[in-house]
Short mmCIF file of C-alpha atoms in Angstrom, two decimals:
data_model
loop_
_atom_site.label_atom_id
_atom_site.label_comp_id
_atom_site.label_asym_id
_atom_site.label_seq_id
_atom_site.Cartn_x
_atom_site.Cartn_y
_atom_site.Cartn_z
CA UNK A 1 -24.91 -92.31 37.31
CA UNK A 2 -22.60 -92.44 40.02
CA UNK A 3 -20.36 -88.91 40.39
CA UNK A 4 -16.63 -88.11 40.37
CA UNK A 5 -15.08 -89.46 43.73
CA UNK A 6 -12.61 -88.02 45.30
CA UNK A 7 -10.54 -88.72 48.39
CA UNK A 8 -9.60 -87.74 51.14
CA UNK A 9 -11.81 -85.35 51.51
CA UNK A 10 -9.47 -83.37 54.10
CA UNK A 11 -5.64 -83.22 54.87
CA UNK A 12 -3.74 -81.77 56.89
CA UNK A 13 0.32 -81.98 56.54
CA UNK A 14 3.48 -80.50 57.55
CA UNK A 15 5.62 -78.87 54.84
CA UNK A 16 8.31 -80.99 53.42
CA UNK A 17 6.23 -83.89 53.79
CA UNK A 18 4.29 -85.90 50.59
CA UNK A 19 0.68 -86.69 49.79
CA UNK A 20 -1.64 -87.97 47.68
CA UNK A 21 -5.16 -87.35 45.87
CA UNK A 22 -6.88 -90.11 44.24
CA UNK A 23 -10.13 -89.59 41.56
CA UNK A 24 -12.33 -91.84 40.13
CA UNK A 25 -13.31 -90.20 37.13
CA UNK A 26 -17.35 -90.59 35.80
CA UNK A 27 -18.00 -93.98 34.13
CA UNK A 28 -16.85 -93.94 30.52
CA UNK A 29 -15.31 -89.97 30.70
CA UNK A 30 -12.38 -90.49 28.73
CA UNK A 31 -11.31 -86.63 29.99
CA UNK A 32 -9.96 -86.24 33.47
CA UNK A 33 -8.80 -83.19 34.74
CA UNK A 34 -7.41 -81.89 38.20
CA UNK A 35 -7.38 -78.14 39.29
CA UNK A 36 -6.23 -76.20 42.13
CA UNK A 37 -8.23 -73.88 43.81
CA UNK A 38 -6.73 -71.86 46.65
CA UNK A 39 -9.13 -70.01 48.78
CA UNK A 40 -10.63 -66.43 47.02
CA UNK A 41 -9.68 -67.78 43.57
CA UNK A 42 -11.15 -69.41 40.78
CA UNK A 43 -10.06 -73.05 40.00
CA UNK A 44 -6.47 -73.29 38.09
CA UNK A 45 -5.99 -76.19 35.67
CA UNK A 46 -3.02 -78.50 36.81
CA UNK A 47 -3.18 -81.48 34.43
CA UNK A 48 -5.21 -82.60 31.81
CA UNK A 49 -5.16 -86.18 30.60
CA UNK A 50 -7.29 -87.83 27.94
CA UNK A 51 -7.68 -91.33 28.11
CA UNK A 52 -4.22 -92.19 29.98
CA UNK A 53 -2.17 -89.51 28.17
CA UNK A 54 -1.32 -86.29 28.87
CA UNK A 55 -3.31 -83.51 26.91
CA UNK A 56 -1.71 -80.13 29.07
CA UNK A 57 0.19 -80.33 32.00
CA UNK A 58 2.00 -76.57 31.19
CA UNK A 59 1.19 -75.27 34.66
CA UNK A 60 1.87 -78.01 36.94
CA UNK A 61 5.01 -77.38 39.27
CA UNK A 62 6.92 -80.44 37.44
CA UNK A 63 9.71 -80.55 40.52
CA UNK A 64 7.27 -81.59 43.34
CA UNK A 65 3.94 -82.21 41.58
CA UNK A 66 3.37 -85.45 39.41
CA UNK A 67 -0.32 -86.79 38.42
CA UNK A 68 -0.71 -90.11 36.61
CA UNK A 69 -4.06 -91.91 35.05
CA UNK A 70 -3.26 -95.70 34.45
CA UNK A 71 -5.41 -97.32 32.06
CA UNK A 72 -7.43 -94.17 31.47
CA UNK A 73 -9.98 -94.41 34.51
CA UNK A 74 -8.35 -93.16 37.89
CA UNK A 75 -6.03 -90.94 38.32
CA UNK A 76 -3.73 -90.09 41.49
CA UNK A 77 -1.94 -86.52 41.92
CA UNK A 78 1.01 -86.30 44.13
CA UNK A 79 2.98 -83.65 45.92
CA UNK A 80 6.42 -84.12 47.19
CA UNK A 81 7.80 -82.35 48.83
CA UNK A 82 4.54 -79.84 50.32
CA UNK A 83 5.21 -75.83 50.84
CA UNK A 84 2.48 -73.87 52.57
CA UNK A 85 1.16 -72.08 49.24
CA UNK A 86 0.16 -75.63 48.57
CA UNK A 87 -2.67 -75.20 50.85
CA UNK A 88 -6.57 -75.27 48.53
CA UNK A 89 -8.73 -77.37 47.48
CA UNK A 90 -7.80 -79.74 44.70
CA UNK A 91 -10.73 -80.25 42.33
CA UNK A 92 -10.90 -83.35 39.95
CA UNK A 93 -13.35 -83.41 36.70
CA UNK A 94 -13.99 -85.37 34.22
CA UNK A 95 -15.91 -85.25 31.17
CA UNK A 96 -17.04 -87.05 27.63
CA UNK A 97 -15.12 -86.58 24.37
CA UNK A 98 -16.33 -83.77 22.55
CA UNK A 99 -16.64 -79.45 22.24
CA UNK A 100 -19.46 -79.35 25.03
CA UNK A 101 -19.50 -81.54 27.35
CA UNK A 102 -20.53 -80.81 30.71
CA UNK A 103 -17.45 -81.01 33.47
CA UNK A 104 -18.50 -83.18 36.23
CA UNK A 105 -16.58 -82.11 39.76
CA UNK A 106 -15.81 -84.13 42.95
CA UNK A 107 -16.26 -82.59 45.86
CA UNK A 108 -12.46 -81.92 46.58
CA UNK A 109 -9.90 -82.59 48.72
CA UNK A 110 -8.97 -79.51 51.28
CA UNK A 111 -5.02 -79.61 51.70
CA UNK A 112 -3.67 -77.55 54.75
CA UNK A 113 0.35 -77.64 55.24
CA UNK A 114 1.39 -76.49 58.58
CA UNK B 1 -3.10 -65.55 26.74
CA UNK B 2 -6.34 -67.11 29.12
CA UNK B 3 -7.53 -65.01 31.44
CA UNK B 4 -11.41 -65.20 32.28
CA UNK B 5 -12.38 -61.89 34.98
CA UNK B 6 -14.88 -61.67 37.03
CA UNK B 7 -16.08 -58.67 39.46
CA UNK B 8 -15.57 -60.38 42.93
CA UNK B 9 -18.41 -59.05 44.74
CA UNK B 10 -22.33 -58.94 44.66
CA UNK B 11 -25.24 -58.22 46.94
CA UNK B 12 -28.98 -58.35 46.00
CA UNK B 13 -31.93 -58.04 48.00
CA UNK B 14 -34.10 -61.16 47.56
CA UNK B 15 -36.90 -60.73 44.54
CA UNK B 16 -34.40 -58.52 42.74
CA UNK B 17 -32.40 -59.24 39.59
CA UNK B 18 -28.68 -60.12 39.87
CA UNK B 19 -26.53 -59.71 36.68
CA UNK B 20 -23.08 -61.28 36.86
CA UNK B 21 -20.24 -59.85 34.46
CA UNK B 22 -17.41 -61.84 32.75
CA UNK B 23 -14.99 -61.34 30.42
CA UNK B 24 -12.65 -63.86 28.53
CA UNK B 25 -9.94 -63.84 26.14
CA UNK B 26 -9.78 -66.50 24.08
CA UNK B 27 -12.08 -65.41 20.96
CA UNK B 28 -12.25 -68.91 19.29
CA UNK B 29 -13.93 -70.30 22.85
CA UNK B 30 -17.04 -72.33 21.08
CA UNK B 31 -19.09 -72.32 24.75
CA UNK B 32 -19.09 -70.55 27.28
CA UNK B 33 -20.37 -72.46 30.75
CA UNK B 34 -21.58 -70.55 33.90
CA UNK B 35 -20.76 -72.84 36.69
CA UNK B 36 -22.29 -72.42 40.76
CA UNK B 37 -19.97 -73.20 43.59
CA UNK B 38 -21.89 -73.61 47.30
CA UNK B 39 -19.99 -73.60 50.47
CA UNK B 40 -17.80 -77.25 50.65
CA UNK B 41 -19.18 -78.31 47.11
CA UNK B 42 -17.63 -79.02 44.05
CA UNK B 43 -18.93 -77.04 40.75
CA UNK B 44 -22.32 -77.50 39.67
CA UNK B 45 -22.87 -76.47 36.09
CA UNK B 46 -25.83 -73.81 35.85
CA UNK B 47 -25.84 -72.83 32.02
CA UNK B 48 -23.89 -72.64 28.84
CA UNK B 49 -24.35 -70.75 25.70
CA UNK B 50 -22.84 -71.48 22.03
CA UNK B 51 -20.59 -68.88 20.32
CA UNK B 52 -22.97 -68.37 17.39
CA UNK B 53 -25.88 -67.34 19.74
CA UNK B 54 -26.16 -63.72 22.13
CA UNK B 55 -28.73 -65.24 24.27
CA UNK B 56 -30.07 -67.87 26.21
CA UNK B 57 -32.83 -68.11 28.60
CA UNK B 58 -33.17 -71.06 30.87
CA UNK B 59 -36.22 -70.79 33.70
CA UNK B 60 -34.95 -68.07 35.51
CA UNK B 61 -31.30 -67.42 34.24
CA UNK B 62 -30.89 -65.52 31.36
CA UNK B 63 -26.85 -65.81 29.64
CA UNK B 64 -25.80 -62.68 27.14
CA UNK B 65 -22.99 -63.34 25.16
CA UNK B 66 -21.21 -60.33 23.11
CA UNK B 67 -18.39 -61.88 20.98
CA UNK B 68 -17.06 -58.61 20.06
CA UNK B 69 -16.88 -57.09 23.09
CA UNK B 70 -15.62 -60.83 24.71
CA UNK B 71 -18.50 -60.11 27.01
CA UNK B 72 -20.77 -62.96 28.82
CA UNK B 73 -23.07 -61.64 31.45
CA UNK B 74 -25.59 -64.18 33.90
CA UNK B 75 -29.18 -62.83 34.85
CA UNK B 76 -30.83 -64.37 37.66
CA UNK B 77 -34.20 -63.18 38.19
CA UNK B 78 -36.08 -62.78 41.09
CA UNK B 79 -32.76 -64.16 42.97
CA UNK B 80 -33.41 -66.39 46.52
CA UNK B 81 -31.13 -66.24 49.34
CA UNK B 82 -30.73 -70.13 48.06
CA UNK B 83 -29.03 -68.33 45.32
CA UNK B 84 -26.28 -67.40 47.33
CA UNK B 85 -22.73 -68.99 46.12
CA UNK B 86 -19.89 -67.96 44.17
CA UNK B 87 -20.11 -68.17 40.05
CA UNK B 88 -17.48 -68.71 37.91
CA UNK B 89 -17.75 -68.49 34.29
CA UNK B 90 -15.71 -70.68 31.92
CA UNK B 91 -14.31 -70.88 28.76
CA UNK B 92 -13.31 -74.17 26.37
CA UNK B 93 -10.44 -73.41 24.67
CA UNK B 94 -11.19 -74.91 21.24
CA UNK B 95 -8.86 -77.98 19.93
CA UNK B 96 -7.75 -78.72 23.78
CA UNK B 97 -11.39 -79.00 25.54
CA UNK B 98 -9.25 -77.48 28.32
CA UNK B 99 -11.78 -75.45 30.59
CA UNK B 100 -10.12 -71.94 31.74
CA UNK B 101 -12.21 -70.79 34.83
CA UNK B 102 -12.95 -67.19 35.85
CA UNK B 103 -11.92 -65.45 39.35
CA UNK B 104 -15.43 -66.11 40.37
CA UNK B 105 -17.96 -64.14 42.03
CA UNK B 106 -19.09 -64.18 45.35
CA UNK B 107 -23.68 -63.16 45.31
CA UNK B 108 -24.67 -62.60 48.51
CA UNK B 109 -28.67 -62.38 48.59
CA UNK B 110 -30.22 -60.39 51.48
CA UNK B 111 -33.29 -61.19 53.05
#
């Protein structure tokens, strides 16, 4: 089966600017999730949606971050405006229903703001 | 609260054993997942273990899980230099199927 996409891959952008992540989630993984990872750290959950609602979104910077997932297969995660501790890697997963199921990563997108 | 720690650090010489320590917090966790992170790559799941065991063995990766303690510890025997990557344990905070990762830790494996 095909595995999470995610793009772009890299980005570099100026603070006070906006951009965008898009993720196409596995096939039929009604779990999507997106984490940050900022260099030295382990991943930090943003957003969790299952299906096309939201299942935790409690540490997500609500005033300049905003994720959606319409009809329950891709998802896009937004930042507007960017500060420089917005620089890492933003990880999307997805995963089947269910109390173990394995969590499928993309590669990630690498954000630098400048 | 989550929190999932992890020592940051680890060198091996090739052919030894590496043991990787982790602890987490939430005591109704039903798995706990080791996950692999290479240079550039997303995670790549290694392992997992259910709460009602205190071990697995898988080839050359042995996972010990004490529940009391909140302990969960990775083996890797007779670790490669292809071993070398950062580790992050991870717990599934039960009801949510929200996965809470560890610090991670970085195994360096010298030749």
């Amino acid at each position: 089966e095909a595995g999470v996409a995610q793009s772009p891959r890299y980005k570099i952008i100026e603070k006070r600017q906006s951009v965008a992540f898009w993720c196409n989630p596995i096939s039929g993984h009604a779990t999507l999730y997106w984490y940050q990872q900022i260099l030295g750290q382990g991943p930090k959950l943003l957003i969790q949606f299952q299906n096309n609602g939201v299942v935790d979104d409690s540490q997500l910077p609500k005033d300049r971050f905003s994720a959606e997932r319409l009809k329950g297969v891709d998802s896009t995660l937004k930042i507007q405006p960017a500060k420089l501790e917005d620089s890492a890697v933003y990880l999307c997963a997805s995963t089947r229903t269910g109390p173990n199921t394995e969590a499928f990563f993309g590669q990630g997108t690498r954000l630098t703001v400048v | 609260g989550e929190d999932v720690e992890q020592s940051l650090f680890l060198s091996v010489r090739e052919g030894d054993s590496s043991v990787i320590n982790c602890t987490y917090t939430d005591s109704s966790s039903t798995y706990l997942y080791w996950y692999k992170q290479e240079p550039g790559a997303g995670l790549q799941l290694l392992t997992y273990i259910f709460s009602n065991m205190d071990m697995k063995q898988d080839q050359r990766l042995t996972v010990l899980l004490n529940k009391k303690d909140k302990h969960l510890s990775l083996r890797i025997a007779d670790t490669q230099t292809g071993d070398s990557a950062i580790y992050f344990c991870a717990e599934i905070v039960s009801g949510t199927y929200k996965y809470i990762f560890g610090t991670g830790t970085r195994l360096k494996v010298l030749a």
